[in-house]
Amino acid sequence: MYETADRLIALLDKKLKRYINRLDVTGFSELNALTIQNETTELIKKLLKDNEEAFRKIAEDAVAEAATDIENLTGEKAALVAVSSKYVDEILKQYNEITDYLYYPEADRKRSRLSEALIVAVMLRDREKYHNNLRKFASLWHTQTVQYEITVTDETRTDVFKKNGIRKVKWNAEHDEKTCKVCRERDGQIYPIDKVPAKPHYNCRCWLTPVK
């Protein structure tokens, strides 16, 4: 279900690593509060732009997969949802029950926290602290990005289902050792499309399929 998303996340991780490494090798003598603020602002701009492009591709793939599910169910050609940067942006602006925050404000908070942490590290002349704060930021950004690639996939599929008049969906869980108790219990359950329970945790790989 999330193969396209996972492939794009791997590419995003490579870009993220490259951006972080560039900041990591910057000499302390070149850094001060103003340059750090500028650098972190530019970093977030790049990351948001990269994510937007990836999320749009993820949404396009989700539309195609959802349409195939509907056609297999009904035998009729499915109506498609038009994916654009604006469409993805509207998904990202929504409150997320799993993350418990809003995407763009959280991105800015991460920038602010990183900037403050790097400024402190430079003031202390502590290269290890500087390095560790960059790595911590990279890990947090990766976690946020992975969760939102799941959200974009799920929301897009649901939009396609609704556009085609689907009223009920089935919860599908992965069958492996990582599957949690809640997801196992929900596996195979049928829900009205407007009353599907929220996913119970980060990185939940469960997905919905249409039913008659």
Coordinates of C-alpha atoms in Angstrom, one line a residue:
M1 CA 0.0 0.0 0.0
Y2 CA 2.7 2.5 0.9
E3 CA 5.4 1.3 -1.6
T4 CA 5.6 4.6 -3.5
A5 CA 5.6 6.6 -0.3
D6 CA 8.4 4.5 1.1
R7 CA 10.5 4.9 -2.0
L8 CA 10.1 8.7 -2.0
I9 CA 10.8 8.9 1.8
A10 CA 14.2 7.1 1.1
L11 CA 15.0 9.8 -1.4
L12 CA 13.9 12.6 1.0
D13 CA 16.2 11.0 3.7
K14 CA 19.2 11.3 1.3
K15 CA 18.5 15.0 0.7
L16 CA 18.0 15.6 4.4
K17 CA 21.3 13.9 5.2
R18 CA 23.0 16.0 2.6
Y19 CA 21.6 19.3 4.0
I20 CA 22.5 18.3 7.6
N21 CA 26.0 17.2 6.6
R22 CA 26.6 20.6 5.0
L23 CA 25.6 22.4 8.2
D24 CA 27.7 20.0 10.2
V25 CA 30.9 20.8 8.5
T26 CA 30.5 24.5 8.7
G27 CA 33.3 26.0 10.8
F28 CA 32.3 27.6 14.1
S29 CA 34.2 30.7 13.2
E30 CA 31.7 31.3 10.4
L31 CA 28.7 31.0 12.6
N32 CA 26.8 33.4 14.8
A33 CA 23.2 33.9 15.9
L34 CA 22.2 35.7 12.7
T35 CA 23.9 33.2 10.3
I36 CA 22.4 30.3 12.2
Q37 CA 18.9 31.7 12.0
N38 CA 19.4 32.3 8.3
E39 CA 20.8 28.8 7.7
T40 CA 18.0 27.1 9.6
T41 CA 15.3 29.2 7.9
E42 CA 16.8 28.1 4.5
L43 CA 17.0 24.5 5.6
I44 CA 13.3 24.4 6.5
K45 CA 12.3 26.0 3.2
K46 CA 14.2 23.3 1.3
L47 CA 12.7 20.5 3.4
L48 CA 9.2 21.8 3.0
K49 CA 9.6 22.2 -0.8
D50 CA 11.1 18.7 -1.1
N51 CA 8.2 17.2 1.0
E52 CA 5.6 19.1 -1.0
E53 CA 6.9 17.6 -4.3
A54 CA 7.0 14.1 -2.8
F55 CA 3.6 14.3 -1.1
R56 CA 2.1 15.4 -4.4
K57 CA 3.5 12.3 -6.1
I58 CA 2.3 10.2 -3.2
A59 CA -1.2 11.6 -3.6
E60 CA -1.2 11.0 -7.3
D61 CA -0.3 7.4 -6.7
A62 CA -3.0 7.0 -4.0
V63 CA -5.6 8.3 -6.4
A64 CA -4.6 5.6 -9.0
E65 CA -4.6 2.8 -6.4
A66 CA -8.0 3.9 -4.9
A67 CA -9.5 4.1 -8.4
T68 CA -8.3 0.6 -9.1
D69 CA -9.9 -0.7 -5.8
I70 CA -13.2 0.9 -6.8
E71 CA -13.2 -0.5 -10.3
N72 CA -12.4 -3.9 -9.0
L73 CA -15.4 -3.6 -6.6
T74 CA -18.0 -2.1 -8.9
G75 CA -16.8 -3.0 -12.4
E76 CA -17.2 0.7 -13.4
K77 CA -14.6 3.3 -14.1
A78 CA -13.9 5.5 -11.1
A79 CA -14.1 9.2 -10.9
L80 CA -10.7 10.7 -10.0
V81 CA -9.6 13.4 -7.6
A82 CA -7.5 16.2 -9.1
V83 CA -4.2 16.4 -7.3
S84 CA -2.3 19.7 -7.1
S85 CA 0.0 21.5 -4.7
K86 CA -3.1 23.2 -3.3
Y87 CA -4.8 19.9 -2.7
V88 CA -1.9 18.5 -0.8
D89 CA -1.5 21.8 1.1
E90 CA -5.1 21.5 2.3
I91 CA -4.4 18.1 3.7
L92 CA -1.3 19.3 5.5
K93 CA -3.1 22.2 7.1
Q94 CA -5.6 20.0 8.8
Y95 CA -5.2 19.0 12.5
N96 CA -3.6 15.6 12.7
E97 CA -4.9 13.3 15.4
I98 CA -1.8 11.2 15.4
T99 CA 0.8 13.9 15.6
D100 CA -1.5 16.2 17.7
Y101 CA -0.2 19.2 15.9
L102 CA -0.4 21.2 12.6
Y103 CA 2.2 20.5 10.0
Y104 CA 3.4 24.0 9.1
P105 CA 3.5 25.5 12.7
E106 CA 5.3 22.4 13.8
A107 CA 7.9 22.8 11.1
D108 CA 8.5 26.3 12.3
R109 CA 8.8 25.2 15.9
K110 CA 11.4 22.6 14.9
R111 CA 13.3 25.4 13.0
S112 CA 13.2 27.6 16.1
R113 CA 14.3 24.9 18.5
L114 CA 17.1 23.8 16.2
S115 CA 18.3 27.4 15.7
E116 CA 18.3 28.0 19.5
A117 CA 20.2 24.7 20.2
L118 CA 22.8 25.5 17.6
I119 CA 23.3 29.0 18.8
V120 CA 23.9 27.7 22.3
A121 CA 26.4 25.1 21.0
V122 CA 28.3 27.7 19.1
M123 CA 28.4 30.0 22.2
L124 CA 29.8 27.1 24.2
R125 CA 32.3 26.2 21.5
D126 CA 30.9 22.6 21.8
R127 CA 31.2 20.9 18.5
E128 CA 29.8 17.6 19.8
K129 CA 26.7 19.4 21.1
Y130 CA 26.3 21.1 17.7
H131 CA 26.6 17.8 15.9
N132 CA 24.1 16.0 18.2
N133 CA 21.5 18.7 17.9
L134 CA 21.7 18.5 14.1
R135 CA 21.2 14.7 14.2
K136 CA 18.3 15.0 16.7
F137 CA 16.6 17.5 14.3
A138 CA 17.1 15.1 11.4
S139 CA 15.5 12.2 13.3
L140 CA 12.5 14.3 14.3
W141 CA 12.1 15.7 10.8
H142 CA 12.2 12.1 9.4
T143 CA 9.5 11.0 11.9
Q144 CA 7.2 13.9 10.9
T145 CA 7.7 13.3 7.2
V146 CA 6.9 9.6 7.4
Q147 CA 3.7 10.2 9.4
Y148 CA 2.5 12.8 6.9
E149 CA 3.2 10.6 3.9
I150 CA 0.9 8.1 5.5
T151 CA -1.7 10.9 6.2
V152 CA -1.5 12.1 2.6
T153 CA -2.0 8.6 1.3
D154 CA -4.9 7.8 3.6
E155 CA -6.7 11.2 3.1
T156 CA -6.4 11.0 -0.7
R157 CA -7.7 7.5 -0.9
T158 CA -10.7 8.4 1.3
D159 CA -11.4 11.4 -0.9
V160 CA -11.5 9.2 -4.0
F161 CA -13.8 6.7 -2.2
K162 CA -16.2 9.5 -1.2
K163 CA -16.2 11.0 -4.7
N164 CA -17.4 7.7 -6.0
G165 CA -20.2 7.3 -3.5
I166 CA -18.5 4.7 -1.3
R167 CA -20.3 4.6 2.0
K168 CA -18.4 1.8 3.8
V169 CA -14.8 0.7 4.1
K170 CA -12.9 -2.2 5.5
W171 CA -9.9 -1.8 7.9
N172 CA -6.9 -3.9 6.7
A173 CA -3.9 -4.5 9.0
E174 CA -0.5 -5.8 8.2
H175 CA 0.0 -9.3 9.4
D176 CA 3.4 -9.3 11.0
E177 CA 5.1 -9.1 14.4
K178 CA 5.0 -5.3 14.5
T179 CA 1.2 -5.1 14.2
C180 CA -0.3 -3.8 17.5
K181 CA -3.2 -5.3 19.4
V182 CA -5.6 -2.5 18.4
C183 CA -4.9 -2.9 14.7
R184 CA -5.2 -6.7 14.9
E185 CA -8.6 -6.3 16.5
R186 CA -9.7 -3.8 13.8
D187 CA -8.5 -6.0 11.0
G188 CA -11.5 -6.9 8.7
Q189 CA -13.9 -4.6 10.5
I190 CA -16.4 -2.6 8.4
Y191 CA -17.0 1.1 9.2
P192 CA -19.1 3.9 7.7
I193 CA -16.7 6.0 5.8
D194 CA -17.4 9.0 8.0
K195 CA -16.9 7.1 11.2
V196 CA -13.6 5.3 10.7
P197 CA -11.6 5.5 14.0
A198 CA -8.3 7.3 14.0
K199 CA -5.2 5.3 13.6
P200 CA -3.9 4.3 17.1
H201 CA -0.2 5.2 16.8
Y202 CA 2.6 6.7 14.7
N203 CA 3.6 4.9 11.5
C204 CA 0.4 2.8 11.4
R205 CA 0.5 0.9 8.1
C206 CA -3.2 -0.1 8.2
W207 CA -5.3 0.9 5.2
L208 CA -8.9 1.1 4.1
T209 CA -10.5 -0.6 1.1
P210 CA -14.1 0.0 -0.2
V211 CA -16.9 -2.4 0.3
K212 CA -20.5 -2.5 -0.9

